[in-house]
PDB file of C-alpha atoms in Angstrom:
ATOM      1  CA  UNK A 833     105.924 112.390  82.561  1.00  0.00           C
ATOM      2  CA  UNK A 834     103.078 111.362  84.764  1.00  0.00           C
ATOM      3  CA  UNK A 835      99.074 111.761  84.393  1.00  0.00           C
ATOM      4  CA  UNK A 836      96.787 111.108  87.096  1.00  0.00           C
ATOM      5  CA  UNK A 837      92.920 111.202  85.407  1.00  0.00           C
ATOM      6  CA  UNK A 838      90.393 111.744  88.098  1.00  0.00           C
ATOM      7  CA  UNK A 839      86.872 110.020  87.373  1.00  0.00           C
ATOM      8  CA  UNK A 840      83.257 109.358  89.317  1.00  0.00           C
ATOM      9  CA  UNK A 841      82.336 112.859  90.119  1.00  0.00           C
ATOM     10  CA  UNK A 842      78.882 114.351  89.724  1.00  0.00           C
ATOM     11  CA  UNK A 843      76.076 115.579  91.517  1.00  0.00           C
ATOM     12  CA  UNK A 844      74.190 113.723  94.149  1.00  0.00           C
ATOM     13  CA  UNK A 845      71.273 114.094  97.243  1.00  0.00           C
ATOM     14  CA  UNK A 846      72.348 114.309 100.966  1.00  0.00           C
ATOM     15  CA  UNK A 847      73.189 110.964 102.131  1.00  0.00           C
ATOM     16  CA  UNK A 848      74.050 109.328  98.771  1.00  0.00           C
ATOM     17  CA  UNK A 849      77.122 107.694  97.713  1.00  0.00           C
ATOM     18  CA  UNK A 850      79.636 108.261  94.822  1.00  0.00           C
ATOM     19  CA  UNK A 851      83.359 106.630  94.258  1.00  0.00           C
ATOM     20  CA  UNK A 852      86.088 108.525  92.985  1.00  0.00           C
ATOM     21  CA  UNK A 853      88.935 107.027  90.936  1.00  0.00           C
ATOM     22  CA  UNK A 854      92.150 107.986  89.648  1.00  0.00           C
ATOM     23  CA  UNK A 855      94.732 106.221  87.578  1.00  0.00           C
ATOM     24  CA  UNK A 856      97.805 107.005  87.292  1.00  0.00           C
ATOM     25  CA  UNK A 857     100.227 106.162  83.765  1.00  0.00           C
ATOM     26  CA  UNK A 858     103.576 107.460  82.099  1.00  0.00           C
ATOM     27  CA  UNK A 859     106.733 107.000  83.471  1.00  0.00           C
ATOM     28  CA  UNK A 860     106.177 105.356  86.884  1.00  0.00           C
ATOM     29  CA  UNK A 861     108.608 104.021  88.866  1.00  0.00           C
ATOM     30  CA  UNK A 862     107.195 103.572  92.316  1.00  0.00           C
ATOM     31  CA  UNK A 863     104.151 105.096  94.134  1.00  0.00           C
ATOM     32  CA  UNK A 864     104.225 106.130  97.290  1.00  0.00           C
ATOM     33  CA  UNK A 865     101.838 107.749  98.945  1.00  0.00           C
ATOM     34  CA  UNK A 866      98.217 108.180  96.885  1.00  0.00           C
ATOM     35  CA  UNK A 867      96.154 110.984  98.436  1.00  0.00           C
ATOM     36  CA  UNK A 868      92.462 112.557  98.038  1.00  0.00           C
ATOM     37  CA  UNK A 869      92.475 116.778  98.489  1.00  0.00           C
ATOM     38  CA  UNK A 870      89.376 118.618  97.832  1.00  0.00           C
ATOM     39  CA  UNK A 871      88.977 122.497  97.544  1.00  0.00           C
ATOM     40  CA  UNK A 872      85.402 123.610  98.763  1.00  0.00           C
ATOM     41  CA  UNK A 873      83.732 126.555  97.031  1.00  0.00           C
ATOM     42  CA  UNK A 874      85.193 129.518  97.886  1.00  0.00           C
ATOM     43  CA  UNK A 875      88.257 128.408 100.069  1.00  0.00           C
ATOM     44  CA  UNK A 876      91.490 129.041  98.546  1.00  0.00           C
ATOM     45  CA  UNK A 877      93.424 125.910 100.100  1.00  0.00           C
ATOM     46  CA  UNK A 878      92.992 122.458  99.471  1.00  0.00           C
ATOM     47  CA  UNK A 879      91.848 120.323 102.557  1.00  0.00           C
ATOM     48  CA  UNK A 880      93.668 116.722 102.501  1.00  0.00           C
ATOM     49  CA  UNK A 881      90.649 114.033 102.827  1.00  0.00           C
ATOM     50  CA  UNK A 882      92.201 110.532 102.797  1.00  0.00           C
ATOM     51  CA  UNK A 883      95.922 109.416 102.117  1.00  0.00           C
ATOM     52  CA  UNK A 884      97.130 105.838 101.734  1.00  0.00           C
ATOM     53  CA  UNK A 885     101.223 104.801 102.330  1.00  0.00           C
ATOM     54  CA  UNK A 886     102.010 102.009  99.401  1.00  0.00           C
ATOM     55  CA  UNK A 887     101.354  99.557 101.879  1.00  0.00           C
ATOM     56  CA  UNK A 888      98.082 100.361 102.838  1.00  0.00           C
ATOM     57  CA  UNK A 889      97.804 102.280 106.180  1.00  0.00           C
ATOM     58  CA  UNK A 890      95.616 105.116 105.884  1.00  0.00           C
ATOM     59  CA  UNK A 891      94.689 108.430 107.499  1.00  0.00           C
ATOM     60  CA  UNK A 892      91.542 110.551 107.085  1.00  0.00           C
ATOM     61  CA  UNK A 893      90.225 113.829 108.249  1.00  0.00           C
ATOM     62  CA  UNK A 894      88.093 113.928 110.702  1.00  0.00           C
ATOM     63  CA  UNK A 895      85.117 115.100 109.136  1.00  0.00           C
ATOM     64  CA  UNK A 896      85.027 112.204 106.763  1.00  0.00           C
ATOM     65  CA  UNK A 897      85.791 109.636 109.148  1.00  0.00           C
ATOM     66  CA  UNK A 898      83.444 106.693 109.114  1.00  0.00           C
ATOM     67  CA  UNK A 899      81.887 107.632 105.828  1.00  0.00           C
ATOM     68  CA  UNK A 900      84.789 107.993 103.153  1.00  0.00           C
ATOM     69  CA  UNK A 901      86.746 104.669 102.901  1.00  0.00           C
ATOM     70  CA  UNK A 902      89.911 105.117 100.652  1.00  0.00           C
ATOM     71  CA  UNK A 903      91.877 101.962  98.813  1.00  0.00           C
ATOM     72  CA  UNK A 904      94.152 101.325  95.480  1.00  0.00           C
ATOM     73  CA  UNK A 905      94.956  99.014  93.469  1.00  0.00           C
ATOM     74  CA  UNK A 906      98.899  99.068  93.089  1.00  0.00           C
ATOM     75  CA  UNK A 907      98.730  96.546  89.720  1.00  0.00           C
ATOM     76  CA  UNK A 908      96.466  99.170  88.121  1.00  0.00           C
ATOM     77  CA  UNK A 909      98.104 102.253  89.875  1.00  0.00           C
ATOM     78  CA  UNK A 910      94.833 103.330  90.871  1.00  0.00           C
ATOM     79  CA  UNK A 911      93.719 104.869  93.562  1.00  0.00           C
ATOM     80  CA  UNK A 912      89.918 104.616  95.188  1.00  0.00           C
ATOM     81  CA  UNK A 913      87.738 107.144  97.610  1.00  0.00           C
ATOM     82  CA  UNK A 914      84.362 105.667  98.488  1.00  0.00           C
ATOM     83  CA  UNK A 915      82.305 108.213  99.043  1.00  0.00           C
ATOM     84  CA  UNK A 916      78.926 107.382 101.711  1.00  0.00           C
ATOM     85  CA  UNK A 917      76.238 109.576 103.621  1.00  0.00           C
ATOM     86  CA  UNK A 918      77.450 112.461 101.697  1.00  0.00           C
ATOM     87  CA  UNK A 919      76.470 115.872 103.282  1.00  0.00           C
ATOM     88  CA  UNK A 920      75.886 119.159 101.155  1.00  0.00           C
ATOM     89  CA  UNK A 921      79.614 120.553 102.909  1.00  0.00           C
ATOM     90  CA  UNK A 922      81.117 118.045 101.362  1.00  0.00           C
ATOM     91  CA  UNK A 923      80.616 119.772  98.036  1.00  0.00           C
ATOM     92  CA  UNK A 924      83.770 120.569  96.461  1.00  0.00           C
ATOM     93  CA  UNK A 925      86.589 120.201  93.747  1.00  0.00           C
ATOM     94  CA  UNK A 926      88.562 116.512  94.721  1.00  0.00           C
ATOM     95  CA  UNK A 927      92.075 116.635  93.681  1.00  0.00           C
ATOM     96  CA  UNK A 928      94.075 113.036  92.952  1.00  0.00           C
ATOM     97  CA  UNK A 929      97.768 113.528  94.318  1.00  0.00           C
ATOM     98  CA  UNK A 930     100.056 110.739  93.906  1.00  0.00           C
ATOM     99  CA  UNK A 931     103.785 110.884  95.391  1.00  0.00           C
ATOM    100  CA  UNK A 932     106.347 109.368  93.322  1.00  0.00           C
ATOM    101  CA  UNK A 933     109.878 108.300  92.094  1.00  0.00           C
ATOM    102  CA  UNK A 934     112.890 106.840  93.729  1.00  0.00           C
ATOM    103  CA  UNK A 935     115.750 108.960  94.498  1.00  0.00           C
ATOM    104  CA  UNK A 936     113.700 111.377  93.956  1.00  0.00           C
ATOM    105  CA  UNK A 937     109.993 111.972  95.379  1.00  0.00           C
ATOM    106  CA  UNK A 938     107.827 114.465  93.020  1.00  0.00           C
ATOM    107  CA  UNK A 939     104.534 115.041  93.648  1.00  0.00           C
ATOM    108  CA  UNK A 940     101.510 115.041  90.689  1.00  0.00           C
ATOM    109  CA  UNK A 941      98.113 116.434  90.643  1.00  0.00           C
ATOM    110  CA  UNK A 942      94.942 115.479  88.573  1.00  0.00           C
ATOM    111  CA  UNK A 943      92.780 117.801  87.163  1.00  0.00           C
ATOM    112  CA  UNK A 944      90.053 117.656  89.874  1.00  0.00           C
ATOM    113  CA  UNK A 945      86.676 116.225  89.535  1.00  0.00           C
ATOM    114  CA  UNK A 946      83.424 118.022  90.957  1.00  0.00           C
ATOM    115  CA  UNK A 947      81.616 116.404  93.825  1.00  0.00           C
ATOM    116  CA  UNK A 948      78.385 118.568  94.444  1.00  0.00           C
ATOM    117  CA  UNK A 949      75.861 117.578  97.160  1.00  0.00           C
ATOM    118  CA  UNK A 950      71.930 119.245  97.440  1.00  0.00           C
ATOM    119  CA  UNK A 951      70.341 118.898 100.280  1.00  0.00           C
TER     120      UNK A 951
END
């Protein structure tokens, strides 16, 4: 089995800064793509925020653009989201999703880690 543990929530003031890690262990075989969801208050969906491909390119959403910078570290199996000029909407659950396995791809969840902003 896989875990993916979710750290570096919390609560913070508009326009502060908080990282986000999560480190995935078990049986791991190869990682492909390691993404960042979060799940605002109230919204049943979960709204993908960063992704990175094993070899680095990454995608964001738009509303995070220029302020969230995501990166891992494949030796640790880790996976990063820096977190800047935080905004009270960006208050939400973040989910750690990693992609994994060879012939076959299966996808894993963390337990989610609470980002709250005040304004």
């Amino acid at each position: 089995q896989v875990q993916l543990v979710e750290s570096g929530g919390g609560l913070v003031q508009a326009g502060g800064s908080l990282r986000l890690s999560c480190a995935a262990s078990g049986s791991i075989s190869t990682i492909h793509a390691m993404n960042w969801y979060r799940q605002a208050p109230g919204k049943q969906q979960r709204e993908l925020v960063a992704a990175i491909t094993s070899g680095g390119s990454t995608n964001y959403a738009d509303s995070v653009k220029g302020r969230f910078t995501i990166s891992r570290d494949n030796a640790k199996n880790t996976v990063y989201l820096q977190m800047n000029s935080l905004k009270p909407e960006d208050t939400a659950v973040y989910y750690c999703n990693a992609v994994i396995g060879v012939l076959r791809r299966v996808s894993y969840w963390g337990q989610g880690t609470q980002v709250t902003v005040s304004s």
